[in-house]
Amino acid sequence: LVPKGCAHGFITLTANCRLLYLHTAFYKPEFERGISVSDPRIRVQLPIAIGEISERDQHHPLLTENFDGVQI
């Protein structure tokens, strides 16, 4: 369970998997946002090495000094 507004991500351990999301509202792609997992400001330490990153996730921006949350 991920609280509303909380950043989250996932790593799969197999090449062929599915993820089921249940949301509090209907999906609207125009509100989708992201932060780069390789951003040095957040220093994510993953339990395994990243093998592949989706095309979409490769283009998330890095945070700036003025970051005050992901705005929709």
mmCIF file with all atom_site columns, N, CA and C in Angstrom:
data_model
loop_
_atom_site.group_PDB
_atom_site.id
_atom_site.type_symbol
_atom_site.label_atom_id
_atom_site.label_alt_id
_atom_site.label_comp_id
_atom_site.label_asym_id
_atom_site.label_entity_id
_atom_site.label_seq_id
_atom_site.pdbx_PDB_ins_code
_atom_site.Cartn_x
_atom_site.Cartn_y
_atom_site.Cartn_z
_atom_site.occupancy
_atom_site.B_iso_or_equiv
_atom_site.pdbx_formal_charge
_atom_site.auth_seq_id
_atom_site.auth_comp_id
_atom_site.auth_asym_id
_atom_site.auth_atom_id
_atom_site.pdbx_PDB_model_num
ATOM 1   N N  . LEU A 1 1  ? 0.852  -1.176  0.000   1.00 0.00 ? 1  LEU A N  1
ATOM 2   C CA . LEU A 1 1  ? 0.000  0.000   0.000   1.00 0.00 ? 1  LEU A CA 1
ATOM 3   C C  . LEU A 1 1  ? 0.895  1.236   0.000   1.00 0.00 ? 1  LEU A C  1
ATOM 4   N N  . VAL A 1 2  ? 0.706  2.088   -0.981  1.00 0.00 ? 2  VAL A N  1
ATOM 5   C CA . VAL A 1 2  ? 1.488  3.322   -1.100  1.00 0.00 ? 2  VAL A CA 1
ATOM 6   C C  . VAL A 1 2  ? 0.542  4.495   -0.867  1.00 0.00 ? 2  VAL A C  1
ATOM 7   N N  . PRO A 1 3  ? 0.839  5.350   0.101   1.00 0.00 ? 3  PRO A N  1
ATOM 8   C CA . PRO A 1 3  ? -0.034 6.490   0.374   1.00 0.00 ? 3  PRO A CA 1
ATOM 9   C C  . PRO A 1 3  ? -0.098 7.456   -0.812  1.00 0.00 ? 3  PRO A C  1
ATOM 10  N N  . LYS A 1 4  ? -1.213 8.119   -0.971  1.00 0.00 ? 4  LYS A N  1
ATOM 11  C CA . LYS A 1 4  ? -1.403 9.111   -2.026  1.00 0.00 ? 4  LYS A CA 1
ATOM 12  C C  . LYS A 1 4  ? -0.298 10.163  -1.963  1.00 0.00 ? 4  LYS A C  1
ATOM 13  N N  . GLY A 1 5  ? 0.310  10.447  -3.113  1.00 0.00 ? 5  GLY A N  1
ATOM 14  C CA . GLY A 1 5  ? 1.344  11.465  -3.194  1.00 0.00 ? 5  GLY A CA 1
ATOM 15  C C  . GLY A 1 5  ? 2.743  10.991  -2.844  1.00 0.00 ? 5  GLY A C  1
ATOM 16  N N  . CYS A 1 6  ? 2.908  9.734   -2.493  1.00 0.00 ? 6  CYS A N  1
ATOM 17  C CA . CYS A 1 6  ? 4.207  9.195   -2.114  1.00 0.00 ? 6  CYS A CA 1
ATOM 18  C C  . CYS A 1 6  ? 4.927  8.639   -3.347  1.00 0.00 ? 6  CYS A C  1
ATOM 19  N N  . ALA A 1 7  ? 6.193  9.035   -3.541  1.00 0.00 ? 7  ALA A N  1
ATOM 20  C CA . ALA A 1 7  ? 6.976  8.492   -4.647  1.00 0.00 ? 7  ALA A CA 1
ATOM 21  C C  . ALA A 1 7  ? 7.186  7.001   -4.435  1.00 0.00 ? 7  ALA A C  1
ATOM 22  N N  . HIS A 1 8  ? 7.173  6.251   -5.512  1.00 0.00 ? 8  HIS A N  1
ATOM 23  C CA . HIS A 1 8  ? 7.379  4.814   -5.416  1.00 0.00 ? 8  HIS A CA 1
ATOM 24  C C  . HIS A 1 8  ? 7.932  4.288   -6.725  1.00 0.00 ? 8  HIS A C  1
ATOM 25  N N  . GLY A 1 9  ? 8.467  3.110   -6.682  1.00 0.00 ? 9  GLY A N  1
ATOM 26  C CA . GLY A 1 9  ? 8.999  2.452   -7.863  1.00 0.00 ? 9  GLY A CA 1
ATOM 27  C C  . GLY A 1 9  ? 9.111  0.970   -7.581  1.00 0.00 ? 9  GLY A C  1
ATOM 28  N N  . PHE A 1 10 ? 9.582  0.228   -8.565  1.00 0.00 ? 10 PHE A N  1
ATOM 29  C CA . PHE A 1 10 ? 9.725  -1.204  -8.367  1.00 0.00 ? 10 PHE A CA 1
ATOM 30  C C  . PHE A 1 10 ? 10.806 -1.753  -9.270  1.00 0.00 ? 10 PHE A C  1
ATOM 31  N N  . ILE A 1 11 ? 11.365 -2.884  -8.870  1.00 0.00 ? 11 ILE A N  1
ATOM 32  C CA . ILE A 1 11 ? 12.325 -3.638  -9.664  1.00 0.00 ? 11 ILE A CA 1
ATOM 33  C C  . ILE A 1 11 ? 11.726 -5.024  -9.841  1.00 0.00 ? 11 ILE A C  1
ATOM 34  N N  . THR A 1 12 ? 11.765 -5.527  -11.054 1.00 0.00 ? 12 THR A N  1
ATOM 35  C CA . THR A 1 12 ? 11.302 -6.893  -11.275 1.00 0.00 ? 12 THR A CA 1
ATOM 36  C C  . THR A 1 12 ? 12.497 -7.842  -11.247 1.00 0.00 ? 12 THR A C  1
ATOM 37  N N  . LEU A 1 13 ? 12.260 -9.055  -10.847 1.00 0.00 ? 13 LEU A N  1
ATOM 38  C CA . LEU A 1 13 ? 13.326 -10.047 -10.773 1.00 0.00 ? 13 LEU A CA 1
ATOM 39  C C  . LEU A 1 13 ? 13.302 -11.021 -11.940 1.00 0.00 ? 13 LEU A C  1
ATOM 40  N N  . THR A 1 14 ? 12.285 -10.890 -12.799 1.00 0.00 ? 14 THR A N  1
ATOM 41  C CA . THR A 1 14 ? 12.195 -11.717 -14.002 1.00 0.00 ? 14 THR A CA 1
ATOM 42  C C  . THR A 1 14 ? 11.892 -10.829 -15.190 1.00 0.00 ? 14 THR A C  1
ATOM 43  N N  . ALA A 1 15 ? 12.173 -11.329 -16.382 1.00 0.00 ? 15 ALA A N  1
ATOM 44  C CA . ALA A 1 15 ? 11.953 -10.546 -17.599 1.00 0.00 ? 15 ALA A CA 1
ATOM 45  C C  . ALA A 1 15 ? 10.476 -10.446 -17.963 1.00 0.00 ? 15 ALA A C  1
ATOM 46  N N  . ASN A 1 16 ? 9.669  -11.378 -17.525 1.00 0.00 ? 16 ASN A N  1
ATOM 47  C CA . ASN A 1 16 ? 8.262  -11.399 -17.910 1.00 0.00 ? 16 ASN A CA 1
ATOM 48  C C  . ASN A 1 16 ? 7.395  -11.330 -16.654 1.00 0.00 ? 16 ASN A C  1
ATOM 49  N N  . CYS A 1 17 ? 6.939  -10.149 -16.317 1.00 0.00 ? 17 CYS A N  1
ATOM 50  C CA . CYS A 1 17 ? 6.097  -10.007 -15.135 1.00 0.00 ? 17 CYS A CA 1
ATOM 51  C C  . CYS A 1 17 ? 5.012  -8.973  -15.402 1.00 0.00 ? 17 CYS A C  1
ATOM 52  N N  . ARG A 1 18 ? 4.042  -8.924  -14.531 1.00 0.00 ? 18 ARG A N  1
ATOM 53  C CA . ARG A 1 18 ? 2.953  -7.960  -14.622 1.00 0.00 ? 18 ARG A CA 1
ATOM 54  C C  . ARG A 1 18 ? 2.773  -7.302  -13.269 1.00 0.00 ? 18 ARG A C  1
ATOM 55  N N  . LEU A 1 19 ? 2.345  -6.053  -13.315 1.00 0.00 ? 19 LEU A N  1
ATOM 56  C CA . LEU A 1 19 ? 2.107  -5.293  -12.098 1.00 0.00 ? 19 LEU A CA 1
ATOM 57  C C  . LEU A 1 19 ? 0.685  -4.770  -12.147 1.00 0.00 ? 19 LEU A C  1
ATOM 58  N N  . LEU A 1 20 ? -0.038 -4.923  -11.081 1.00 0.00 ? 20 LEU A N  1
ATOM 59  C CA . LEU A 1 20 ? -1.411 -4.451  -11.004 1.00 0.00 ? 20 LEU A CA 1
ATOM 60  C C  . LEU A 1 20 ? -1.468 -3.267  -10.056 1.00 0.00 ? 20 LEU A C  1
ATOM 61  N N  . TYR A 1 21 ? -1.908 -2.122  -10.583 1.00 0.00 ? 21 TYR A N  1
ATOM 62  C CA . TYR A 1 21 ? -2.071 -0.916  -9.775  1.00 0.00 ? 21 TYR A CA 1
ATOM 63  C C  . TYR A 1 21 ? -3.549 -0.711  -9.472  1.00 0.00 ? 21 TYR A C  1
ATOM 64  N N  . LEU A 1 22 ? -3.876 -0.395  -8.253  1.00 0.00 ? 22 LEU A N  1
ATOM 65  C CA . LEU A 1 22 ? -5.220 0.007   -7.867  1.00 0.00 ? 22 LEU A CA 1
ATOM 66  C C  . LEU A 1 22 ? -5.111 1.440   -7.371  1.00 0.00 ? 22 LEU A C  1
ATOM 67  N N  . HIS A 1 23 ? -5.896 2.341   -7.946  1.00 0.00 ? 23 HIS A N  1
ATOM 68  C CA . HIS A 1 23 ? -5.787 3.766   -7.652  1.00 0.00 ? 23 HIS A CA 1
ATOM 69  C C  . HIS A 1 23 ? -7.058 4.306   -7.001  1.00 0.00 ? 23 HIS A C  1
ATOM 70  N N  . THR A 1 24 ? -6.917 5.491   -6.429  1.00 0.00 ? 24 THR A N  1
ATOM 71  C CA . THR A 1 24 ? -8.076 6.167   -5.842  1.00 0.00 ? 24 THR A CA 1
ATOM 72  C C  . THR A 1 24 ? -8.843 6.976   -6.877  1.00 0.00 ? 24 THR A C  1
ATOM 73  N N  . ALA A 1 25 ? -8.284 7.124   -8.100  1.00 0.00 ? 25 ALA A N  1
ATOM 74  C CA . ALA A 1 25 ? -8.936 7.888   -9.169  1.00 0.00 ? 25 ALA A CA 1
ATOM 75  C C  . ALA A 1 25 ? -8.587 7.241   -10.510 1.00 0.00 ? 25 ALA A C  1
ATOM 76  N N  . PHE A 1 26 ? -9.306 7.598   -11.557 1.00 0.00 ? 26 PHE A N  1
ATOM 77  C CA . PHE A 1 26 ? -9.016 7.080   -12.886 1.00 0.00 ? 26 PHE A CA 1
ATOM 78  C C  . PHE A 1 26 ? -7.668 7.598   -13.360 1.00 0.00 ? 26 PHE A C  1
ATOM 79  N N  . TYR A 1 27 ? -6.931 6.774   -14.099 1.00 0.00 ? 27 TYR A N  1
ATOM 80  C CA . TYR A 1 27 ? -5.614 7.136   -14.621 1.00 0.00 ? 27 TYR A CA 1
ATOM 81  C C  . TYR A 1 27 ? -5.734 8.253   -15.650 1.00 0.00 ? 27 TYR A C  1
ATOM 82  N N  . LYS A 1 28 ? -4.895 9.275   -15.492 1.00 0.00 ? 28 LYS A N  1
ATOM 83  C CA . LYS A 1 28 ? -4.829 10.391  -16.435 1.00 0.00 ? 28 LYS A CA 1
ATOM 84  C C  . LYS A 1 28 ? -3.350 10.623  -16.750 1.00 0.00 ? 28 LYS A C  1
ATOM 85  N N  . PRO A 1 29 ? -2.899 10.199  -17.940 1.00 0.00 ? 29 PRO A N  1
ATOM 86  C CA . PRO A 1 29 ? -1.475 10.298  -18.262 1.00 0.00 ? 29 PRO A CA 1
ATOM 87  C C  . PRO A 1 29 ? -0.909 11.707  -18.163 1.00 0.00 ? 29 PRO A C  1
ATOM 88  N N  . GLU A 1 30 ? -1.731 12.723  -18.358 1.00 0.00 ? 30 GLU A N  1
ATOM 89  C CA . GLU A 1 30 ? -1.222 14.095  -18.289 1.00 0.00 ? 30 GLU A CA 1
ATOM 90  C C  . GLU A 1 30 ? -0.785 14.488  -16.881 1.00 0.00 ? 30 GLU A C  1
ATOM 91  N N  . PHE A 1 31 ? -1.195 13.731  -15.879 1.00 0.00 ? 31 PHE A N  1
ATOM 92  C CA . PHE A 1 31 ? -0.791 14.013  -14.500 1.00 0.00 ? 31 PHE A CA 1
ATOM 93  C C  . PHE A 1 31 ? 0.381  13.154  -14.036 1.00 0.00 ? 31 PHE A C  1
ATOM 94  N N  . GLU A 1 32 ? 0.874  12.293  -14.897 1.00 0.00 ? 32 GLU A N  1
ATOM 95  C CA . GLU A 1 32 ? 1.969  11.396  -14.540 1.00 0.00 ? 32 GLU A CA 1
ATOM 96  C C  . GLU A 1 32 ? 3.277  12.184  -14.420 1.00 0.00 ? 32 GLU A C  1
ATOM 97  N N  . ARG A 1 33 ? 4.042  11.951  -13.368 1.00 0.00 ? 33 ARG A N  1
ATOM 98  C CA . ARG A 1 33 ? 5.315  12.620  -13.117 1.00 0.00 ? 33 ARG A CA 1
ATOM 99  C C  . ARG A 1 33 ? 6.331  11.596  -12.627 1.00 0.00 ? 33 ARG A C  1
ATOM 100 N N  . GLY A 1 34 ? 7.591  11.976  -12.601 1.00 0.00 ? 34 GLY A N  1
ATOM 101 C CA . GLY A 1 34 ? 8.611  11.066  -12.111 1.00 0.00 ? 34 GLY A CA 1
ATOM 102 C C  . GLY A 1 34 ? 9.892  11.778  -11.749 1.00 0.00 ? 34 GLY A C  1
ATOM 103 N N  . ILE A 1 35 ? 10.722 11.079  -11.010 1.00 0.00 ? 35 ILE A N  1
ATOM 104 C CA . ILE A 1 35 ? 12.038 11.551  -10.598 1.00 0.00 ? 35 ILE A CA 1
ATOM 105 C C  . ILE A 1 35 ? 13.034 10.469  -10.998 1.00 0.00 ? 35 ILE A C  1
ATOM 106 N N  . SER A 1 36 ? 14.190 10.862  -11.498 1.00 0.00 ? 36 SER A N  1
ATOM 107 C CA . SER A 1 36 ? 15.195 9.903   -11.946 1.00 0.00 ? 36 SER A CA 1
ATOM 108 C C  . SER A 1 36 ? 15.733 9.078   -10.785 1.00 0.00 ? 36 SER A C  1
ATOM 109 N N  . VAL A 1 37 ? 15.752 7.769   -10.965 1.00 0.00 ? 37 VAL A N  1
ATOM 110 C CA . VAL A 1 37 ? 16.282 6.878   -9.926  1.00 0.00 ? 37 VAL A CA 1
ATOM 111 C C  . VAL A 1 37 ? 17.786 7.106   -9.744  1.00 0.00 ? 37 VAL A C  1
ATOM 112 N N  . SER A 1 38 ? 18.458 7.653   -10.754 1.00 0.00 ? 38 SER A N  1
ATOM 113 C CA . SER A 1 38 ? 19.902 7.894   -10.652 1.00 0.00 ? 38 SER A CA 1
ATOM 114 C C  . SER A 1 38 ? 20.228 9.303   -10.172 1.00 0.00 ? 38 SER A C  1
ATOM 115 N N  . ASP A 1 39 ? 19.235 10.034  -9.690  1.00 0.00 ? 39 ASP A N  1
ATOM 116 C CA . ASP A 1 39 ? 19.456 11.400  -9.218  1.00 0.00 ? 39 ASP A CA 1
ATOM 117 C C  . ASP A 1 39 ? 20.381 11.389  -8.002  1.00 0.00 ? 39 ASP A C  1
ATOM 118 N N  . PRO A 1 40 ? 21.511 12.093  -8.074  1.00 0.00 ? 40 PRO A N  1
ATOM 119 C CA . PRO A 1 40 ? 22.449 12.086  -6.934  1.00 0.00 ? 40 PRO A CA 1
ATOM 120 C C  . PRO A 1 40 ? 21.891 12.743  -5.678  1.00 0.00 ? 40 PRO A C  1
ATOM 121 N N  . ARG A 1 41 ? 20.866 13.567  -5.795  1.00 0.00 ? 41 ARG A N  1
ATOM 122 C CA . ARG A 1 41 ? 20.297 14.227  -4.612  1.00 0.00 ? 41 ARG A CA 1
ATOM 123 C C  . ARG A 1 41 ? 19.501 13.259  -3.732  1.00 0.00 ? 41 ARG A C  1
ATOM 124 N N  . ILE A 1 42 ? 18.932 12.218  -4.314  1.00 0.00 ? 42 ILE A N  1
ATOM 125 C CA . ILE A 1 42 ? 18.133 11.299  -3.495  1.00 0.00 ? 42 ILE A CA 1
ATOM 126 C C  . ILE A 1 42 ? 18.901 10.045  -3.104  1.00 0.00 ? 42 ILE A C  1
ATOM 127 N N  . ARG A 1 43 ? 19.996 9.769   -3.788  1.00 0.00 ? 43 ARG A N  1
ATOM 128 C CA . ARG A 1 43 ? 20.895 8.663   -3.422  1.00 0.00 ? 43 ARG A CA 1
ATOM 129 C C  . ARG A 1 43 ? 20.178 7.344   -3.164  1.00 0.00 ? 43 ARG A C  1
ATOM 130 N N  . VAL A 1 44 ? 19.379 6.908   -4.111  1.00 0.00 ? 44 VAL A N  1
ATOM 131 C CA . VAL A 1 44 ? 18.674 5.636   -3.963  1.00 0.00 ? 44 VAL A CA 1
ATOM 132 C C  . VAL A 1 44 ? 19.697 4.500   -3.934  1.00 0.00 ? 44 VAL A C  1
ATOM 133 N N  . GLN A 1 45 ? 19.580 3.638   -2.940  1.00 0.00 ? 45 GLN A N  1
ATOM 134 C CA . GLN A 1 45 ? 20.442 2.463   -2.836  1.00 0.00 ? 45 GLN A CA 1
ATOM 135 C C  . GLN A 1 45 ? 19.567 1.233   -3.044  1.00 0.00 ? 45 GLN A C  1
ATOM 136 N N  . LEU A 1 46 ? 19.677 0.649   -4.215  1.00 0.00 ? 46 LEU A N  1
ATOM 137 C CA . LEU A 1 46 ? 18.856 -0.505  -4.566  1.00 0.00 ? 46 LEU A CA 1
ATOM 138 C C  . LEU A 1 46 ? 19.547 -1.796  -4.151  1.00 0.00 ? 46 LEU A C  1
ATOM 139 N N  . PRO A 1 47 ? 18.771 -2.827  -3.836  1.00 0.00 ? 47 PRO A N  1
ATOM 140 C CA . PRO A 1 47 ? 19.363 -4.086  -3.384  1.00 0.00 ? 47 PRO A CA 1
ATOM 141 C C  . PRO A 1 47 ? 20.050 -4.877  -4.500  1.00 0.00 ? 47 PRO A C  1
ATOM 142 N N  . ILE A 1 48 ? 19.730 -4.554  -5.755  1.00 0.00 ? 48 ILE A N  1
ATOM 143 C CA . ILE A 1 48 ? 20.363 -5.207  -6.902  1.00 0.00 ? 48 ILE A CA 1
ATOM 144 C C  . ILE A 1 48 ? 20.652 -4.151  -7.965  1.00 0.00 ? 48 ILE A C  1
ATOM 145 N N  . ALA A 1 49 ? 21.544 -4.481  -8.885  1.00 0.00 ? 49 ALA A N  1
ATOM 146 C CA . ALA A 1 49 ? 21.880 -3.551  -9.965  1.00 0.00 ? 49 ALA A CA 1
ATOM 147 C C  . ALA A 1 49 ? 20.701 -3.423  -10.932 1.00 0.00 ? 49 ALA A C  1
ATOM 148 N N  . ILE A 1 50 ? 20.562 -2.243  -11.520 1.00 0.00 ? 50 ILE A N  1
ATOM 149 C CA . ILE A 1 50 ? 19.512 -2.013  -12.515 1.00 0.00 ? 50 ILE A CA 1
ATOM 150 C C  . ILE A 1 50 ? 19.966 -2.601  -13.838 1.00 0.00 ? 50 ILE A C  1
ATOM 151 N N  . GLY A 1 51 ? 19.160 -3.498  -14.391 1.00 0.00 ? 51 GLY A N  1
ATOM 152 C CA . GLY A 1 51 ? 19.482 -4.112  -15.680 1.00 0.00 ? 51 GLY A CA 1
ATOM 153 C C  . GLY A 1 51 ? 18.953 -3.288  -16.839 1.00 0.00 ? 51 GLY A C  1
ATOM 154 N N  . GLU A 1 52 ? 17.718 -2.856  -16.738 1.00 0.00 ? 52 GLU A N  1
ATOM 155 C CA . GLU A 1 52 ? 17.078 -2.051  -17.779 1.00 0.00 ? 52 GLU A CA 1
ATOM 156 C C  . GLU A 1 52 ? 16.188 -1.007  -17.108 1.00 0.00 ? 52 GLU A C  1
ATOM 157 N N  . ILE A 1 53 ? 16.066 0.147   -17.754 1.00 0.00 ? 53 ILE A N  1
ATOM 158 C CA . ILE A 1 53 ? 15.143 1.190   -17.308 1.00 0.00 ? 53 ILE A CA 1
ATOM 159 C C  . ILE A 1 53 ? 14.247 1.512   -18.494 1.00 0.00 ? 53 ILE A C  1
ATOM 160 N N  . SER A 1 54 ? 12.961 1.615   -18.257 1.00 0.00 ? 54 SER A N  1
ATOM 161 C CA . SER A 1 54 ? 12.036 1.902   -19.352 1.00 0.00 ? 54 SER A CA 1
ATOM 162 C C  . SER A 1 54 ? 12.393 3.215   -20.040 1.00 0.00 ? 54 SER A C  1
ATOM 163 N N  . GLU A 1 55 ? 12.025 3.321   -21.305 1.00 0.00 ? 55 GLU A N  1
ATOM 164 C CA . GLU A 1 55 ? 12.260 4.542   -22.072 1.00 0.00 ? 55 GLU A CA 1
ATOM 165 C C  . GLU A 1 55 ? 11.687 5.757   -21.329 1.00 0.00 ? 55 GLU A C  1
ATOM 166 N N  . ARG A 1 56 ? 10.482 5.620   -20.818 1.00 0.00 ? 56 ARG A N  1
ATOM 167 C CA . ARG A 1 56 ? 9.824  6.703   -20.082 1.00 0.00 ? 56 ARG A CA 1
ATOM 168 C C  . ARG A 1 56 ? 10.642 7.123   -18.861 1.00 0.00 ? 56 ARG A C  1
ATOM 169 N N  . ASP A 1 57 ? 11.088 6.142   -18.090 1.00 0.00 ? 57 ASP A N  1
ATOM 170 C CA . ASP A 1 57 ? 11.808 6.443   -16.856 1.00 0.00 ? 57 ASP A CA 1
ATOM 171 C C  . ASP A 1 57 ? 13.216 6.995   -17.102 1.00 0.00 ? 57 ASP A C  1
ATOM 172 N N  . GLN A 1 58 ? 13.788 6.738   -18.263 1.00 0.00 ? 58 GLN A N  1
ATOM 173 C CA . GLN A 1 58 ? 15.111 7.267   -18.588 1.00 0.00 ? 58 GLN A CA 1
ATOM 174 C C  . GLN A 1 58 ? 15.096 8.782   -18.755 1.00 0.00 ? 58 GLN A C  1
ATOM 175 N N  . HIS A 1 59 ? 13.933 9.364   -18.970 1.00 0.00 ? 59 HIS A N  1
ATOM 176 C CA . HIS A 1 59 ? 13.843 10.794  -19.257 1.00 0.00 ? 59 HIS A CA 1
ATOM 177 C C  . HIS A 1 59 ? 13.298 11.630  -18.095 1.00 0.00 ? 59 HIS A C  1
ATOM 178 N N  . HIS A 1 60 ? 13.186 11.037  -16.918 1.00 0.00 ? 60 HIS A N  1
ATOM 179 C CA . HIS A 1 60 ? 12.750 11.828  -15.765 1.00 0.00 ? 60 HIS A CA 1
ATOM 180 C C  . HIS A 1 60 ? 13.841 12.843  -15.420 1.00 0.00 ? 60 HIS A C  1
ATOM 181 N N  . PRO A 1 61 ? 13.448 14.043  -15.008 1.00 0.00 ? 61 PRO A N  1
ATOM 182 C CA . PRO A 1 61 ? 14.445 15.079  -14.711 1.00 0.00 ? 61 PRO A CA 1
ATOM 183 C C  . PRO A 1 61 ? 15.156 14.847  -13.380 1.00 0.00 ? 61 PRO A C  1
ATOM 184 N N  . LEU A 1 62 ? 16.316 15.477  -13.259 1.00 0.00 ? 62 LEU A N  1
ATOM 185 C CA . LEU A 1 62 ? 17.020 15.498  -11.978 1.00 0.00 ? 62 LEU A CA 1
ATOM 186 C C  . LEU A 1 62 ? 16.415 16.602  -11.118 1.00 0.00 ? 62 LEU A C  1
ATOM 187 N N  . LEU A 1 63 ? 16.517 16.455  -9.814  1.00 0.00 ? 63 LEU A N  1
ATOM 188 C CA . LEU A 1 63 ? 16.003 17.469  -8.899  1.00 0.00 ? 63 LEU A CA 1
ATOM 189 C C  . LEU A 1 63 ? 16.913 18.687  -8.890  1.00 0.00 ? 63 LEU A C  1
ATOM 190 N N  . THR A 1 64 ? 16.347 19.834  -8.578  1.00 0.00 ? 64 THR A N  1
ATOM 191 C CA . THR A 1 64 ? 17.119 21.064  -8.438  1.00 0.00 ? 64 THR A CA 1
ATOM 192 C C  . THR A 1 64 ? 17.086 21.504  -6.974  1.00 0.00 ? 64 THR A C  1
ATOM 193 N N  . GLU A 1 65 ? 17.862 22.514  -6.639  1.00 0.00 ? 65 GLU A N  1
ATOM 194 C CA . GLU A 1 65 ? 17.863 23.044  -5.272  1.00 0.00 ? 65 GLU A CA 1
ATOM 195 C C  . GLU A 1 65 ? 16.497 23.565  -4.874  1.00 0.00 ? 65 GLU A C  1
ATOM 196 N N  . ASN A 1 66 ? 15.700 23.966  -5.829  1.00 0.00 ? 66 ASN A N  1
ATOM 197 C CA . ASN A 1 66 ? 14.377 24.557  -5.558  1.00 0.00 ? 66 ASN A CA 1
ATOM 198 C C  . ASN A 1 66 ? 13.253 23.520  -5.538  1.00 0.00 ? 66 ASN A C  1
ATOM 199 N N  . PHE A 1 67 ? 13.577 22.241  -5.578  1.00 0.00 ? 67 PHE A N  1
ATOM 200 C CA . PHE A 1 67 ? 12.543 21.205  -5.626  1.00 0.00 ? 67 PHE A CA 1
ATOM 201 C C  . PHE A 1 67 ? 11.669 21.272  -4.384  1.00 0.00 ? 67 PHE A C  1
ATOM 202 N N  . ASP A 1 68 ? 10.354 21.360  -4.581  1.00 0.00 ? 68 ASP A N  1
ATOM 203 C CA . ASP A 1 68 ? 9.436  21.389  -3.438  1.00 0.00 ? 68 ASP A CA 1
ATOM 204 C C  . ASP A 1 68 ? 8.284  20.394  -3.628  1.00 0.00 ? 68 ASP A C  1
ATOM 205 N N  . GLY A 1 69 ? 8.567  19.323  -4.355  1.00 0.00 ? 69 GLY A N  1
ATOM 206 C CA . GLY A 1 69 ? 7.564  18.292  -4.582  1.00 0.00 ? 69 GLY A CA 1
ATOM 207 C C  . GLY A 1 69 ? 7.181  18.224  -6.038  1.00 0.00 ? 69 GLY A C  1
ATOM 208 N N  . VAL A 1 70 ? 6.604  17.124  -6.421  1.00 0.00 ? 70 VAL A N  1
ATOM 209 C CA . VAL A 1 70 ? 6.126  16.944  -7.798  1.00 0.00 ? 70 VAL A CA 1
ATOM 210 C C  . VAL A 1 70 ? 4.777  17.608  -7.912  1.00 0.00 ? 70 VAL A C  1
ATOM 211 N N  . GLN A 1 71 ? 4.666  18.552  -8.812  1.00 0.00 ? 71 GLN A N  1
ATOM 212 C CA . GLN A 1 71 ? 3.420  19.306  -8.979  1.00 0.00 ? 71 GLN A CA 1
ATOM 213 C C  . GLN A 1 71 ? 2.600  18.706  -10.105 1.00 0.00 ? 71 GLN A C  1
ATOM 214 N N  . ILE A 1 72 ? 1.275  18.716  -9.950  1.00 0.00 ? 72 ILE A N  1
ATOM 215 C CA . ILE A 1 72 ? 0.400  18.262  -11.035 1.00 0.00 ? 72 ILE A CA 1
ATOM 216 C C  . ILE A 1 72 ? -0.430 19.425  -11.545 1.00 0.00 ? 72 ILE A C  1
#
